[in-house]
Amino acid sequence: MVCFRLSSAPGLGFVLFCLVLGVARSYALELNLTDSGKATCLYAKWQMNFTVRYEATNKTYKTVTISDLGTVTYNGSICGDDQNGPKIAVQFGSGFSWMVNFTKVSSLSSYSIDSISFSYNTSNKTTFPDAEDKGIVTVYDFPAIKIPLNVIFRCNSLLTLEKNSVVQHYWDVLVQAFVQNGTVSTKEYLCDKDKTSTTVTPIIHTTAPSPTTKPTPLEKPEIGTYSVNNTNGTCLLATMGLQLNITQDKVASVINIKPNSTEFTGSCHPQTALLRLNSSTIKYLDFVFAVKNENRFYLKEVNVSMYLVNGSVFRIANDNLSYWDAPLGSSYMCNKEQTVSVSGAFQINTFDLRVQPFNVMEGKYSTAQDCSADDDNFLVPIAVGAALAGVLILVLLAYFIGLKRHHAGYEQF
């Protein structure tokens, strides 16, 4: 963790600002704002990244993701007074700035996250090397999230704001404005997404010291349909039921992914494609696809970070997989249950799977390569070998029968 003790602003004490390198190539930011009496007046901790779509000089559109915030500074963050509400202002990278304003509601028993603004400069040649229009662009959003006073707002789930070609992602959010008596509350107010839980079957330790407890089997998971879009339309399609098998501290759990409470994002590139799922308990579940030999695709990588029922965080990553192999321009399909073994502690069972991470045309699946063909590939050589062996036996039998008759003819003569 890198912490900065920043210079005092008029009417304020010092501000402690910390940056911690977070998962998924983003930063976790932590802000403790104090007033002139050095009492905490606002506390916030969160992660965020941004995706910007812009017009290039060749009249095409490109997308860039800002997740590495680089050097972070701020000006204008205030505790608030009778005329102005609290405000967090952050500046980072080359010409990026972000601001959130808090406002007390008339009842005085709650306040709201009133507005969020994000500014970027398309004159920045590093981030926007071929932007058609140059200058500072600012987008505003008004989430109007109401929070009771004297509690801390928590939202581990992914919050997405999309407006004017900019997508903002926030997660692992903790915030309390209008802090009373300098003490940040330990009582939490959860966002709606965190209140919706994913079905988890916890398994309790048995009295035996060594064996891993076996999870109670769950019913077949619901089938979800997921997609990723870019400037050319839909670029990735996936349809599947997902069942997660997790073992931690010799305790096994089974989780069925519920499509109705699962959000999805992703990205598409010439050689790789990403599908990311998240919910109230799953921070991210990434499926990374890659191209091999310039004519086939496969599932190369799976990354997961999620909360277990005991409150611990479970993280696994494996970038050396080889599943769901199919020719480019086609989709991969498998209606039977399959298992993707990410590690000894984490496996994914898939049901009624169909996926196409590249070359999607008109938002529809292309001709599918069925996983049953993989089984046929093993059966064909066996069948051919058996047939050849049968022919060879018949030839040998005919030869010996003919030879015996030939000798019998000589004896009669």
Short mmCIF file of C-alpha atoms in Angstrom, two decimals:
data_model
loop_
_atom_site.label_atom_id
_atom_site.label_comp_id
_atom_site.label_asym_id
_atom_site.label_seq_id
_atom_site.Cartn_x
_atom_site.Cartn_y
_atom_site.Cartn_z
CA MET A 1 0.00 0.00 0.00
CA VAL A 2 1.26 3.48 -0.88
CA CYS A 3 -0.13 6.29 1.28
CA PHE A 4 0.17 10.01 0.74
CA ARG A 5 -0.23 12.58 3.49
CA LEU A 6 -1.43 15.51 1.47
CA SER A 7 -1.15 19.19 2.28
CA SER A 8 -3.97 20.85 4.15
CA ALA A 9 -6.69 22.72 2.34
CA PRO A 10 -8.30 25.80 3.92
CA GLY A 11 -10.66 24.72 6.66
CA LEU A 12 -9.53 21.09 6.48
CA GLY A 13 -7.03 18.93 8.24
CA PHE A 14 -4.77 16.52 6.39
CA VAL A 15 -6.10 13.90 4.04
CA LEU A 16 -4.75 10.38 3.94
CA PHE A 17 -4.98 8.92 0.46
CA CYS A 18 -3.91 5.34 -0.20
CA LEU A 19 -3.55 3.32 -3.33
CA VAL A 20 -3.50 -0.45 -3.29
CA LEU A 21 -2.95 -2.43 -6.45
CA GLY A 22 -6.17 -4.42 -6.87
CA VAL A 23 -7.31 -7.36 -8.91
CA ALA A 24 -8.28 -7.19 -12.55
CA ARG A 25 -5.63 -4.54 -13.23
CA SER A 26 -7.34 -1.78 -11.32
CA TYR A 27 -6.71 0.24 -8.21
CA ALA A 28 -8.46 0.19 -4.87
CA LEU A 29 -8.66 3.75 -3.60
CA GLU A 30 -9.10 4.67 0.05
CA LEU A 31 -9.85 8.19 1.20
CA ASN A 32 -10.09 9.44 4.78
CA LEU A 33 -11.06 13.10 4.75
CA THR A 34 -10.77 15.12 7.97
CA ASP A 35 -12.03 18.52 9.02
CA SER A 36 -10.14 21.35 10.66
CA GLY A 37 -10.32 19.53 13.99
CA LYS A 38 -8.72 16.45 12.44
CA ALA A 39 -11.95 14.47 12.85
CA THR A 40 -13.01 12.21 10.00
CA CYS A 41 -15.87 13.75 8.03
CA LEU A 42 -15.94 11.44 5.00
CA TYR A 43 -14.60 7.95 4.39
CA ALA A 44 -14.54 6.08 1.09
CA LYS A 45 -12.91 3.00 -0.36
CA TRP A 46 -13.68 1.69 -3.84
CA GLN A 47 -12.43 0.30 -7.13
CA MET A 48 -13.25 1.64 -10.57
CA ASN A 49 -12.37 1.60 -14.24
CA PHE A 50 -13.68 3.26 -17.39
CA THR A 51 -14.27 2.30 -21.01
CA VAL A 52 -14.43 5.07 -23.60
CA ARG A 53 -15.60 4.75 -27.20
CA TYR A 54 -14.28 7.48 -29.51
CA GLU A 55 -14.17 8.33 -33.20
CA ALA A 56 -10.80 7.87 -34.93
CA THR A 57 -9.42 9.87 -37.85
CA ASN A 58 -10.32 7.16 -40.37
CA LYS A 59 -14.03 7.54 -39.44
CA THR A 60 -14.07 4.29 -37.48
CA TYR A 61 -14.77 3.93 -33.76
CA LYS A 62 -12.36 2.56 -31.21
CA THR A 63 -12.67 1.56 -27.57
CA VAL A 64 -10.11 2.12 -24.84
CA THR A 65 -10.23 0.96 -21.20
CA ILE A 66 -8.72 3.08 -18.43
CA SER A 67 -7.96 0.80 -15.49
CA ASP A 68 -4.39 1.69 -14.50
CA LEU A 69 -4.89 5.04 -12.79
CA GLY A 70 -1.17 5.80 -12.59
CA THR A 71 -0.28 8.82 -10.47
CA VAL A 72 -3.30 9.98 -8.47
CA THR A 73 -3.80 13.48 -7.05
CA TYR A 74 -6.84 15.47 -6.05
CA ASN A 75 -8.05 18.98 -5.62
CA GLY A 76 -11.42 20.12 -4.36
CA SER A 77 -12.35 17.22 -2.06
CA ILE A 78 -14.30 18.77 0.80
CA CYS A 79 -16.18 17.73 3.94
CA GLY A 80 -19.05 20.04 3.08
CA ASP A 81 -20.79 22.86 4.97
CA ASP A 82 -24.20 24.51 5.17
CA GLN A 83 -23.97 25.65 1.54
CA ASN A 84 -22.10 22.77 -0.11
CA GLY A 85 -22.31 19.03 0.39
CA PRO A 86 -19.30 16.72 0.68
CA LYS A 87 -17.38 16.04 -2.50
CA ILE A 88 -14.68 13.63 -3.63
CA ALA A 89 -12.50 14.81 -6.50
CA VAL A 90 -9.78 12.65 -8.04
CA GLN A 91 -7.32 13.41 -10.84
CA PHE A 92 -5.22 10.67 -12.44
CA GLY A 93 -3.24 9.74 -15.53
CA SER A 94 -2.99 12.27 -18.33
CA GLY A 95 -5.97 14.56 -18.13
CA PHE A 96 -8.47 12.27 -16.39
CA SER A 97 -10.64 13.48 -13.51
CA TRP A 98 -13.52 12.01 -11.53
CA MET A 99 -15.89 13.62 -9.05
CA VAL A 100 -18.81 12.54 -6.86
CA ASN A 101 -21.16 14.85 -4.95
CA PHE A 102 -23.22 14.00 -1.87
CA THR A 103 -26.41 15.81 -0.85
CA LYS A 104 -28.54 15.60 2.29
CA VAL A 105 -32.19 14.94 1.61
CA SER A 106 -34.86 17.15 3.11
CA SER A 107 -35.77 14.68 5.87
CA LEU A 108 -32.20 15.00 7.22
CA SER A 109 -32.25 11.28 8.06
CA SER A 110 -30.43 10.26 4.88
CA TYR A 111 -28.29 11.59 2.06
CA SER A 112 -27.76 10.65 -1.56
CA ILE A 113 -24.93 10.05 -3.99
CA ASP A 114 -26.23 12.88 -6.09
CA SER A 115 -24.00 13.10 -9.15
CA ILE A 116 -20.89 11.49 -10.63
CA SER A 117 -18.81 13.08 -13.37
CA PHE A 118 -15.89 11.74 -15.39
CA SER A 119 -13.67 13.85 -17.65
CA TYR A 120 -11.10 12.76 -20.23
CA ASN A 121 -8.94 14.58 -22.74
CA THR A 122 -8.88 13.21 -26.29
CA SER A 123 -5.81 15.35 -26.97
CA ASN A 124 -3.87 12.78 -24.96
CA LYS A 125 -1.99 10.97 -27.74
CA THR A 126 -1.04 8.05 -25.49
CA THR A 127 -4.62 7.04 -24.75
CA PHE A 128 -6.33 8.48 -27.84
CA PRO A 129 -3.57 8.50 -30.49
CA ASP A 130 -5.89 8.90 -33.48
CA ALA A 131 -8.92 10.73 -32.06
CA GLU A 132 -10.78 12.78 -34.65
CA ASP A 133 -11.93 15.45 -32.16
CA LYS A 134 -9.50 16.89 -29.64
CA GLY A 135 -10.39 18.34 -26.28
CA ILE A 136 -11.85 17.68 -22.84
CA VAL A 137 -15.05 15.65 -22.66
CA THR A 138 -17.13 15.36 -19.48
CA VAL A 139 -19.99 12.97 -18.86
CA TYR A 140 -22.43 13.28 -15.98
CA ASP A 141 -24.60 10.69 -14.31
CA PHE A 142 -27.12 11.05 -11.51
CA PRO A 143 -27.50 7.72 -9.68
CA ALA A 144 -29.48 9.24 -6.78
CA ILE A 145 -28.56 6.41 -4.40
CA LYS A 146 -30.07 7.13 -0.98
CA ILE A 147 -28.12 6.16 2.14
CA PRO A 148 -29.23 6.52 5.77
CA LEU A 149 -27.12 8.79 7.96
CA ASN A 150 -24.68 7.27 10.44
CA VAL A 151 -24.20 4.00 8.54
CA ILE A 152 -21.60 2.98 5.96
CA PHE A 153 -22.74 2.08 2.46
CA ARG A 154 -21.32 -1.18 1.06
CA CYS A 155 -21.60 -2.58 -2.46
CA ASN A 156 -19.26 -5.40 -3.45
CA SER A 157 -21.24 -6.06 -6.63
CA LEU A 158 -20.39 -4.44 -9.93
CA LEU A 159 -22.18 -1.12 -10.45
CA THR A 160 -22.28 0.07 -14.06
CA LEU A 161 -23.06 3.55 -15.37
CA GLU A 162 -23.27 4.02 -19.13
CA LYS A 163 -23.73 7.33 -20.87
CA ASN A 164 -22.43 9.15 -23.95
CA SER A 165 -20.00 6.43 -25.12
CA VAL A 166 -18.53 6.02 -21.62
CA VAL A 167 -19.03 2.98 -19.39
CA GLN A 168 -18.05 3.37 -15.74
CA HIS A 169 -17.55 0.32 -13.52
CA TYR A 170 -17.45 0.45 -9.71
CA TRP A 171 -17.14 -2.40 -7.21
CA ASP A 172 -15.98 -3.11 -3.64
CA VAL A 173 -17.48 0.22 -2.63
CA LEU A 174 -17.48 1.47 0.97
CA VAL A 175 -18.54 5.05 1.63
CA GLN A 176 -19.87 7.19 4.45
CA ALA A 177 -20.40 10.92 4.03
CA PHE A 178 -21.53 13.25 6.83
CA VAL A 179 -19.59 11.20 9.39
CA GLN A 180 -20.71 12.15 12.91
CA ASN A 181 -18.25 12.77 15.77
CA GLY A 182 -15.31 11.64 13.61
CA THR A 183 -16.23 7.95 13.91
CA VAL A 184 -16.91 5.82 10.86
CA SER A 185 -19.87 3.53 11.49
CA THR A 186 -19.53 -0.23 11.73
CA LYS A 187 -23.18 -0.65 10.76
CA GLU A 188 -23.55 -1.36 7.04
CA TYR A 189 -26.22 -0.43 4.52
CA LEU A 190 -26.06 -2.80 1.53
CA CYS A 191 -26.83 -1.93 -2.06
CA ASP A 192 -29.70 -3.80 -3.70
CA LYS A 193 -27.39 -6.10 -5.64
CA ASP A 194 -25.60 -7.24 -2.50
CA LYS A 195 -28.95 -8.05 -0.91
CA THR A 196 -29.65 -10.60 -3.65
CA SER A 197 -27.71 -13.72 -2.74
CA THR A 198 -26.56 -16.50 -5.04
CA THR A 199 -27.57 -20.02 -3.97
CA VAL A 200 -24.71 -21.55 -2.01
CA THR A 201 -24.77 -24.96 -0.36
CA PRO A 202 -22.35 -24.81 2.59
CA ILE A 203 -20.79 -28.04 3.84
CA ILE A 204 -19.86 -28.37 7.49
CA HIS A 205 -16.71 -30.11 8.72
CA THR A 206 -17.18 -33.69 9.81
CA THR A 207 -15.52 -35.13 12.88
CA ALA A 208 -13.04 -37.08 10.73
CA PRO A 209 -9.79 -35.10 10.59
CA SER A 210 -8.53 -35.84 7.09
CA PRO A 211 -11.18 -36.37 4.37
CA THR A 212 -12.69 -33.47 2.49
CA THR A 213 -16.43 -33.15 3.04
CA LYS A 214 -18.52 -33.88 -0.04
CA PRO A 215 -20.98 -31.24 -1.26
CA THR A 216 -24.68 -31.97 -1.34
CA PRO A 217 -25.60 -32.42 -5.02
CA LEU A 218 -27.61 -29.57 -6.48
CA GLU A 219 -30.16 -29.70 -9.24
CA LYS A 220 -29.10 -28.81 -12.76
CA PRO A 221 -28.38 -25.05 -13.01
CA GLU A 222 -30.48 -22.67 -15.07
CA ILE A 223 -29.24 -21.99 -18.59
CA GLY A 224 -28.03 -18.42 -19.10
CA THR A 225 -27.44 -16.48 -22.31
CA TYR A 226 -24.54 -14.02 -22.34
CA SER A 227 -23.10 -11.72 -24.98
CA VAL A 228 -20.40 -9.09 -25.49
CA ASN A 229 -20.70 -6.17 -27.89
CA ASN A 230 -18.15 -3.91 -29.53
CA THR A 231 -18.36 -1.17 -32.14
CA ASN A 232 -19.30 -3.70 -34.84
CA GLY A 233 -22.12 -5.30 -32.86
CA THR A 234 -22.16 -8.61 -31.01
CA CYS A 235 -18.68 -10.14 -30.93
CA LEU A 236 -19.10 -12.97 -28.37
CA LEU A 237 -22.00 -15.31 -27.63
CA ALA A 238 -22.31 -17.85 -24.83
CA THR A 239 -25.19 -20.03 -23.65
CA MET A 240 -24.60 -22.36 -20.70
CA GLY A 241 -25.61 -23.55 -17.30
CA LEU A 242 -22.79 -23.15 -14.77
CA GLN A 243 -22.16 -25.02 -11.54
CA LEU A 244 -19.13 -24.09 -9.44
CA ASN A 245 -17.40 -26.70 -7.26
CA ILE A 246 -15.15 -25.15 -4.61
CA THR A 247 -12.97 -26.77 -1.96
CA GLN A 248 -11.37 -24.61 0.71
CA ASP A 249 -9.97 -25.80 4.05
CA LYS A 250 -11.34 -29.29 3.30
CA VAL A 251 -14.85 -27.89 3.02
CA ALA A 252 -16.61 -28.37 -0.33
CA SER A 253 -19.31 -26.07 -1.67
CA VAL A 254 -21.46 -26.14 -4.77
CA ILE A 255 -22.87 -22.98 -6.34
CA ASN A 256 -25.38 -22.83 -9.17
CA ILE A 257 -25.05 -19.60 -11.16
CA LYS A 258 -28.41 -17.85 -11.45
CA PRO A 259 -28.59 -15.98 -14.77
CA ASN A 260 -31.32 -13.59 -13.58
CA SER A 261 -29.07 -12.19 -10.84
CA THR A 262 -25.83 -12.33 -12.81
CA GLU A 263 -24.37 -9.44 -14.79
CA PHE A 264 -21.94 -9.85 -17.65
CA THR A 265 -19.39 -7.72 -19.45
CA GLY A 266 -16.35 -8.44 -21.60
CA SER A 267 -14.19 -7.42 -24.50
CA CYS A 268 -13.20 -8.70 -27.94
CA HIS A 269 -9.81 -8.47 -29.64
CA PRO A 270 -8.32 -10.15 -32.73
CA GLN A 271 -6.47 -12.82 -30.73
CA THR A 272 -8.33 -12.88 -27.40
CA ALA A 273 -11.84 -12.45 -26.04
CA LEU A 274 -13.16 -12.08 -22.50
CA LEU A 275 -16.50 -12.91 -20.91
CA ARG A 276 -16.82 -11.70 -17.31
CA LEU A 277 -19.67 -12.69 -14.99
CA ASN A 278 -20.38 -11.13 -11.61
CA SER A 279 -23.08 -11.13 -8.95
CA SER A 280 -23.56 -10.18 -5.33
CA THR A 281 -21.15 -12.91 -4.21
CA ILE A 282 -18.99 -13.29 -7.31
CA LYS A 283 -16.66 -10.34 -7.80
CA TYR A 284 -15.64 -11.73 -11.18
CA LEU A 285 -15.66 -15.01 -13.05
CA ASP A 286 -13.60 -14.59 -16.20
CA PHE A 287 -13.55 -16.84 -19.25
CA VAL A 288 -10.66 -15.89 -21.54
CA PHE A 289 -10.56 -17.31 -25.07
CA ALA A 290 -7.59 -17.30 -27.45
CA VAL A 291 -6.78 -18.07 -31.07
CA LYS A 292 -4.26 -20.82 -31.85
CA ASN A 293 -2.60 -21.70 -35.14
CA GLU A 294 -4.57 -18.83 -36.72
CA ASN A 295 -7.52 -21.14 -37.43
CA ARG A 296 -8.93 -22.39 -34.11
CA PHE A 297 -10.09 -20.98 -30.79
CA TYR A 298 -10.17 -22.46 -27.28
CA LEU A 299 -10.76 -21.59 -23.64
CA LYS A 300 -7.32 -20.57 -22.41
CA GLU A 301 -7.89 -18.98 -19.02
CA VAL A 302 -10.34 -18.87 -16.11
CA ASN A 303 -10.07 -16.43 -13.20
CA VAL A 304 -12.41 -16.20 -10.23
CA SER A 305 -12.72 -14.08 -7.11
CA MET A 306 -15.77 -14.57 -4.90
CA TYR A 307 -17.08 -14.46 -1.36
CA LEU A 308 -17.85 -17.71 0.43
CA VAL A 309 -20.60 -18.13 3.01
CA ASN A 310 -18.11 -17.78 5.86
CA GLY A 311 -17.11 -14.32 4.57
CA SER A 312 -13.70 -15.37 3.22
CA VAL A 313 -12.57 -14.53 -0.30
CA PHE A 314 -11.82 -17.38 -2.69
CA ARG A 315 -9.45 -16.61 -5.60
CA ILE A 316 -8.11 -18.90 -8.30
CA ALA A 317 -6.50 -18.17 -11.69
CA ASN A 318 -5.27 -20.52 -14.40
CA ASP A 319 -4.04 -19.22 -17.78
CA ASN A 320 -2.87 -22.59 -19.11
CA LEU A 321 -6.14 -24.34 -19.96
CA SER A 322 -7.21 -26.04 -23.17
CA TYR A 323 -10.98 -26.57 -23.38
CA TRP A 324 -13.77 -25.91 -25.89
CA ASP A 325 -11.58 -26.18 -28.98
CA ALA A 326 -13.24 -25.43 -32.34
CA PRO A 327 -12.43 -23.88 -35.75
CA LEU A 328 -12.63 -20.11 -36.13
CA GLY A 329 -15.86 -19.11 -37.78
CA SER A 330 -17.79 -21.82 -35.94
CA SER A 331 -19.21 -22.27 -32.45
CA TYR A 332 -18.47 -24.95 -29.87
CA MET A 333 -21.43 -26.92 -28.51
CA CYS A 334 -21.79 -29.58 -25.84
CA ASN A 335 -25.21 -30.54 -24.49
CA LYS A 336 -23.86 -33.14 -22.08
CA GLU A 337 -22.32 -32.21 -18.75
CA GLN A 338 -18.66 -31.22 -18.98
CA THR A 339 -16.11 -30.31 -16.31
CA VAL A 340 -13.54 -27.54 -16.66
CA SER A 341 -10.86 -28.31 -14.09
CA VAL A 342 -9.31 -24.95 -13.20
CA SER A 343 -7.42 -26.32 -10.18
CA GLY A 344 -7.67 -29.02 -7.57
CA ALA A 345 -9.83 -26.67 -5.51
CA PHE A 346 -12.02 -25.27 -8.28
CA GLN A 347 -13.97 -26.95 -11.08
CA ILE A 348 -16.78 -25.69 -13.28
CA ASN A 349 -19.49 -28.04 -14.50
CA THR A 350 -21.16 -26.83 -17.71
CA PHE A 351 -24.56 -27.85 -19.06
CA ASP A 352 -26.06 -27.28 -22.53
CA LEU A 353 -22.99 -25.30 -23.52
CA ARG A 354 -22.64 -23.30 -26.71
CA VAL A 355 -20.02 -20.60 -27.17
CA GLN A 356 -18.58 -18.51 -29.98
CA PRO A 357 -15.98 -15.91 -28.93
CA PHE A 358 -14.86 -14.87 -32.44
CA ASN A 359 -16.34 -14.05 -35.85
CA VAL A 360 -19.95 -13.72 -34.73
CA MET A 361 -22.09 -12.72 -37.71
CA GLU A 362 -25.35 -10.77 -37.33
CA GLY A 363 -25.53 -11.65 -33.62
CA LYS A 364 -26.12 -15.35 -34.33
CA TYR A 365 -24.19 -18.55 -33.70
CA SER A 366 -22.35 -20.11 -36.64
CA THR A 367 -22.37 -23.84 -37.39
CA ALA A 368 -21.43 -25.74 -34.25
CA GLN A 369 -18.73 -28.30 -33.64
CA ASP A 370 -20.28 -30.72 -31.18
CA CYS A 371 -18.24 -32.20 -28.35
CA SER A 372 -19.53 -35.63 -29.42
CA ALA A 373 -17.15 -35.28 -32.36
CA ASP A 374 -14.32 -35.49 -29.82
CA ASP A 375 -15.64 -38.89 -28.76
CA ASP A 376 -15.99 -39.92 -32.41
CA ASN A 377 -12.33 -39.05 -32.97
CA PHE A 378 -11.40 -41.76 -30.49
CA LEU A 379 -13.89 -44.30 -31.90
CA VAL A 380 -12.94 -43.93 -35.57
CA PRO A 381 -9.38 -45.30 -35.29
CA ILE A 382 -10.63 -48.14 -33.11
CA ALA A 383 -13.34 -49.03 -35.64
CA VAL A 384 -10.91 -48.81 -38.57
CA GLY A 385 -8.36 -50.95 -36.75
CA ALA A 386 -11.00 -53.55 -35.90
CA ALA A 387 -12.20 -53.66 -39.51
CA LEU A 388 -8.64 -54.09 -40.84
CA ALA A 389 -8.00 -56.85 -38.31
CA GLY A 390 -11.18 -58.59 -39.43
CA VAL A 391 -10.19 -58.38 -43.11
CA LEU A 392 -6.73 -59.72 -42.29
CA ILE A 393 -8.21 -62.70 -40.43
CA LEU A 394 -10.53 -63.48 -43.34
CA VAL A 395 -7.62 -63.32 -45.83
CA LEU A 396 -5.52 -65.64 -43.69
CA LEU A 397 -8.39 -68.10 -43.28
CA ALA A 398 -9.02 -68.14 -47.03
CA TYR A 399 -5.31 -68.65 -47.67
CA PHE A 400 -5.02 -71.63 -45.30
CA ILE A 401 -8.24 -73.21 -46.59
CA GLY A 402 -7.01 -72.87 -50.16
CA LEU A 403 -3.60 -74.25 -49.25
CA LYS A 404 -5.17 -77.27 -47.56
CA ARG A 405 -7.32 -78.04 -50.61
CA HIS A 406 -4.28 -77.70 -52.85
CA HIS A 407 -2.37 -80.30 -50.83
CA ALA A 408 -5.39 -82.60 -50.84
CA GLY A 409 -5.48 -82.47 -54.66
CA TYR A 410 -1.83 -83.57 -54.89
CA GLU A 411 -2.46 -86.52 -52.61
CA GLN A 412 -5.41 -87.75 -54.75
CA PHE A 413 -3.34 -87.44 -57.91
#
